[in-house]
Amino acid sequence: MVTLLLDSTQLEVALSPVERLLSRRSDSVRIDRERIAKVQLTDDAWTWLRGVPSPGTLVSGTIAMGTWRSAGGVDFVIVRRRHPAVVIDLDTDADFQRIVLTTRHGRELARALRFEAEDGPLEVAEIAGMS
């Protein structure tokens, strides 16, 4: 699972070496908090995928990782099997229009985004526990 780090200015999706390889991305995804328009929870992340991996990896029903391009925009996805997920819609000035991640910390992320975080990045689960 991805590690979600949140501070007062940004959300960072810290990728493991395997996630970097399969998503074909060399660095973490960083999102300015002000660019986050909406956060939704879902039990089936696969229904939120649109377009094709470009670049990325798709093993249908098992993993989808990387950048997904469609007529609707560019999304970043890290989806594993049929686990709970979070869908983060971003405003038009962001690098991606949507981030789709399977994570067991979706509720904590939604709660943590409502509160001011410390200056240094903390894991989302830690921030939600402090509130």
PDB file of C-alpha atoms in Angstrom:
ATOM      1  CA  MET A   1       0.000   0.000   0.000  1.00  0.00           C
ATOM      2  CA  VAL A   2       1.079   3.531  -0.652  1.00  0.00           C
ATOM      3  CA  THR A   3       2.189   5.771   2.170  1.00  0.00           C
ATOM      4  CA  LEU A   4       0.272   9.033   2.401  1.00  0.00           C
ATOM      5  CA  LEU A   5       2.156  11.974   3.940  1.00  0.00           C
ATOM      6  CA  LEU A   6       0.390  15.233   4.685  1.00  0.00           C
ATOM      7  CA  ASP A   7       1.687  18.577   5.870  1.00  0.00           C
ATOM      8  CA  SER A   8       0.280  22.105   5.854  1.00  0.00           C
ATOM      9  CA  THR A   9       0.942  22.608   2.137  1.00  0.00           C
ATOM     10  CA  GLN A  10       0.850  19.257   0.353  1.00  0.00           C
ATOM     11  CA  LEU A  11      -0.218  15.634   0.204  1.00  0.00           C
ATOM     12  CA  GLU A  12       2.527  13.260  -0.850  1.00  0.00           C
ATOM     13  CA  VAL A  13       1.825   9.801  -2.228  1.00  0.00           C
ATOM     14  CA  ALA A  14       5.124   8.117  -1.337  1.00  0.00           C
ATOM     15  CA  LEU A  15       5.685   5.131  -3.614  1.00  0.00           C
ATOM     16  CA  SER A  16       7.545   1.958  -2.679  1.00  0.00           C
ATOM     17  CA  PRO A  17      10.238   0.693  -5.080  1.00  0.00           C
ATOM     18  CA  VAL A  18       7.780  -1.846  -6.546  1.00  0.00           C
ATOM     19  CA  GLU A  19       5.124   0.852  -7.009  1.00  0.00           C
ATOM     20  CA  ARG A  20       7.700   3.074  -8.715  1.00  0.00           C
ATOM     21  CA  LEU A  21       8.610   0.257 -11.082  1.00  0.00           C
ATOM     22  CA  LEU A  22       5.038  -0.742 -11.946  1.00  0.00           C
ATOM     23  CA  SER A  23       3.795   2.851 -12.253  1.00  0.00           C
ATOM     24  CA  ARG A  24       6.905   3.709 -14.270  1.00  0.00           C
ATOM     25  CA  ARG A  25       7.429   6.762 -12.124  1.00  0.00           C
ATOM     26  CA  SER A  26      10.750   7.757 -10.579  1.00  0.00           C
ATOM     27  CA  ASP A  27       9.420   9.939  -7.773  1.00  0.00           C
ATOM     28  CA  SER A  28       6.507  10.378  -5.411  1.00  0.00           C
ATOM     29  CA  VAL A  29       3.327  12.190  -6.421  1.00  0.00           C
ATOM     30  CA  ARG A  30       3.009  15.537  -4.647  1.00  0.00           C
ATOM     31  CA  ILE A  31      -0.258  17.441  -4.606  1.00  0.00           C
ATOM     32  CA  ASP A  32      -0.698  20.969  -3.260  1.00  0.00           C
ATOM     33  CA  ARG A  33      -3.507  20.883  -0.694  1.00  0.00           C
ATOM     34  CA  GLU A  34      -5.123  23.889  -2.350  1.00  0.00           C
ATOM     35  CA  ARG A  35      -5.512  21.818  -5.561  1.00  0.00           C
ATOM     36  CA  ILE A  36      -7.667  19.146  -3.858  1.00  0.00           C
ATOM     37  CA  ALA A  37     -11.283  19.730  -4.864  1.00  0.00           C
ATOM     38  CA  LYS A  38     -12.967  16.614  -3.455  1.00  0.00           C
ATOM     39  CA  VAL A  39     -12.150  13.342  -1.666  1.00  0.00           C
ATOM     40  CA  GLN A  40     -14.440  10.335  -2.065  1.00  0.00           C
ATOM     41  CA  LEU A  41     -14.297   6.840  -0.624  1.00  0.00           C
ATOM     42  CA  THR A  42     -15.149   3.759  -2.685  1.00  0.00           C
ATOM     43  CA  ASP A  43     -15.201   0.011  -2.236  1.00  0.00           C
ATOM     44  CA  ASP A  44     -14.416  -0.583  -5.929  1.00  0.00           C
ATOM     45  CA  ALA A  45     -11.623   1.547  -7.370  1.00  0.00           C
ATOM     46  CA  TRP A  46     -11.842  -0.265 -10.713  1.00  0.00           C
ATOM     47  CA  THR A  47     -15.060   1.571 -11.575  1.00  0.00           C
ATOM     48  CA  TRP A  48     -13.192   4.881 -11.295  1.00  0.00           C
ATOM     49  CA  LEU A  49     -10.472   4.044 -13.824  1.00  0.00           C
ATOM     50  CA  ARG A  50     -10.795   5.780 -17.156  1.00  0.00           C
ATOM     51  CA  GLY A  51      -8.572   5.578 -20.200  1.00  0.00           C
ATOM     52  CA  VAL A  52      -5.445   3.514 -20.681  1.00  0.00           C
ATOM     53  CA  PRO A  53      -2.083   3.274 -18.882  1.00  0.00           C
ATOM     54  CA  SER A  54       0.392   5.651 -20.469  1.00  0.00           C
ATOM     55  CA  PRO A  55       2.872   4.892 -18.935  1.00  0.00           C
ATOM     56  CA  GLY A  56       1.796   2.305 -16.418  1.00  0.00           C
ATOM     57  CA  THR A  57       0.946  -1.323 -15.724  1.00  0.00           C
ATOM     58  CA  LEU A  58      -2.425  -3.065 -15.928  1.00  0.00           C
ATOM     59  CA  VAL A  59      -3.211  -6.644 -14.928  1.00  0.00           C
ATOM     60  CA  SER A  60      -7.004  -6.590 -15.089  1.00  0.00           C
ATOM     61  CA  GLY A  61      -8.645  -7.176 -11.715  1.00  0.00           C
ATOM     62  CA  THR A  62      -5.258  -7.440  -9.981  1.00  0.00           C
ATOM     63  CA  ILE A  63      -3.215  -4.227 -10.320  1.00  0.00           C
ATOM     64  CA  ALA A  64      -3.414  -0.912 -12.107  1.00  0.00           C
ATOM     65  CA  MET A  65      -0.525   1.468 -11.500  1.00  0.00           C
ATOM     66  CA  GLY A  66       0.685   4.565 -13.260  1.00  0.00           C
ATOM     67  CA  THR A  67      -0.620   7.410 -15.352  1.00  0.00           C
ATOM     68  CA  TRP A  68      -3.978   6.837 -17.056  1.00  0.00           C
ATOM     69  CA  ARG A  69      -4.823   9.004 -20.071  1.00  0.00           C
ATOM     70  CA  SER A  70      -8.313   9.499 -21.451  1.00  0.00           C
ATOM     71  CA  ALA A  71     -10.382  12.091 -23.255  1.00  0.00           C
ATOM     72  CA  GLY A  72     -11.471  13.229 -19.765  1.00  0.00           C
ATOM     73  CA  GLY A  73      -7.937  13.988 -18.612  1.00  0.00           C
ATOM     74  CA  VAL A  74      -4.894  12.482 -16.950  1.00  0.00           C
ATOM     75  CA  ASP A  75      -5.205  10.441 -13.750  1.00  0.00           C
ATOM     76  CA  PHE A  76      -2.680   8.764 -11.462  1.00  0.00           C
ATOM     77  CA  VAL A  77      -3.692   5.377 -10.079  1.00  0.00           C
ATOM     78  CA  ILE A  78      -2.357   2.802  -7.636  1.00  0.00           C
ATOM     79  CA  VAL A  79      -5.049   0.112  -7.444  1.00  0.00           C
ATOM     80  CA  ARG A  80      -4.647  -3.357  -5.973  1.00  0.00           C
ATOM     81  CA  ARG A  81      -7.329  -6.020  -6.221  1.00  0.00           C
ATOM     82  CA  ARG A  82     -10.733  -5.113  -4.727  1.00  0.00           C
ATOM     83  CA  HIS A  83      -9.573  -3.177  -1.664  1.00  0.00           C
ATOM     84  CA  PRO A  84     -11.204   0.029  -0.347  1.00  0.00           C
ATOM     85  CA  ALA A  85      -9.937   3.118  -2.103  1.00  0.00           C
ATOM     86  CA  VAL A  86      -9.932   6.886  -2.094  1.00  0.00           C
ATOM     87  CA  VAL A  87     -10.620   9.047  -5.155  1.00  0.00           C
ATOM     88  CA  ILE A  88      -9.113  12.531  -5.008  1.00  0.00           C
ATOM     89  CA  ASP A  89     -10.444  15.030  -7.548  1.00  0.00           C
ATOM     90  CA  LEU A  90      -8.088  17.919  -8.286  1.00  0.00           C
ATOM     91  CA  ASP A  91      -8.667  21.331  -9.791  1.00  0.00           C
ATOM     92  CA  THR A  92      -7.775  22.189 -13.347  1.00  0.00           C
ATOM     93  CA  ASP A  93      -4.301  23.583 -12.570  1.00  0.00           C
ATOM     94  CA  ALA A  94      -2.974  20.300 -11.113  1.00  0.00           C
ATOM     95  CA  ASP A  95      -0.784  17.803 -13.006  1.00  0.00           C
ATOM     96  CA  PHE A  96      -3.535  15.178 -12.733  1.00  0.00           C
ATOM     97  CA  GLN A  97      -7.314  15.535 -12.757  1.00  0.00           C
ATOM     98  CA  ARG A  98      -7.826  12.585 -10.416  1.00  0.00           C
ATOM     99  CA  ILE A  99      -5.824  10.350  -8.082  1.00  0.00           C
ATOM    100  CA  VAL A 100      -7.230   6.861  -7.387  1.00  0.00           C
ATOM    101  CA  LEU A 101      -5.523   4.883  -4.602  1.00  0.00           C
ATOM    102  CA  THR A 102      -6.347   1.692  -2.771  1.00  0.00           C
ATOM    103  CA  THR A 103      -5.635   2.400   0.868  1.00  0.00           C
ATOM    104  CA  ARG A 104      -7.043   1.404   4.198  1.00  0.00           C
ATOM    105  CA  HIS A 105      -6.525   5.019   5.336  1.00  0.00           C
ATOM    106  CA  GLY A 106      -9.145   6.690   3.110  1.00  0.00           C
ATOM    107  CA  ARG A 107     -11.341   7.807   6.026  1.00  0.00           C
ATOM    108  CA  GLU A 108      -8.304   9.112   7.897  1.00  0.00           C
ATOM    109  CA  LEU A 109      -7.187  11.057   4.824  1.00  0.00           C
ATOM    110  CA  ALA A 110     -10.606  12.685   4.438  1.00  0.00           C
ATOM    111  CA  ARG A 111     -10.584  13.643   8.138  1.00  0.00           C
ATOM    112  CA  ALA A 112      -6.967  14.825   8.113  1.00  0.00           C
ATOM    113  CA  LEU A 113      -7.557  17.124   5.139  1.00  0.00           C
ATOM    114  CA  ARG A 114     -10.106  19.051   7.217  1.00  0.00           C
ATOM    115  CA  PHE A 115      -7.489  19.962   9.826  1.00  0.00           C
ATOM    116  CA  GLU A 116      -4.353  22.040   9.643  1.00  0.00           C
ATOM    117  CA  ALA A 117      -1.342  19.756   9.628  1.00  0.00           C
ATOM    118  CA  GLU A 118       2.041  20.427  11.141  1.00  0.00           C
ATOM    119  CA  ASP A 119       4.812  21.938   9.027  1.00  0.00           C
ATOM    120  CA  GLY A 120       6.648  18.614   8.658  1.00  0.00           C
ATOM    121  CA  PRO A 121       5.035  15.722   6.794  1.00  0.00           C
ATOM    122  CA  LEU A 122       3.248  13.097   8.891  1.00  0.00           C
ATOM    123  CA  GLU A 123       1.567   9.882   7.873  1.00  0.00           C
ATOM    124  CA  VAL A 124      -2.154  10.364   7.400  1.00  0.00           C
ATOM    125  CA  ALA A 125      -3.017   7.712  10.003  1.00  0.00           C
ATOM    126  CA  GLU A 126      -0.971   9.617  12.612  1.00  0.00           C
ATOM    127  CA  ILE A 127      -2.663  12.955  11.842  1.00  0.00           C
ATOM    128  CA  ALA A 128      -6.148  11.458  12.076  1.00  0.00           C
ATOM    129  CA  GLY A 129      -5.238   9.902  15.425  1.00  0.00           C
ATOM    130  CA  MET A 130      -4.236  13.317  16.800  1.00  0.00           C
ATOM    131  CA  SER A 131      -7.567  14.983  15.946  1.00  0.00           C
TER     132      SER A 131
END
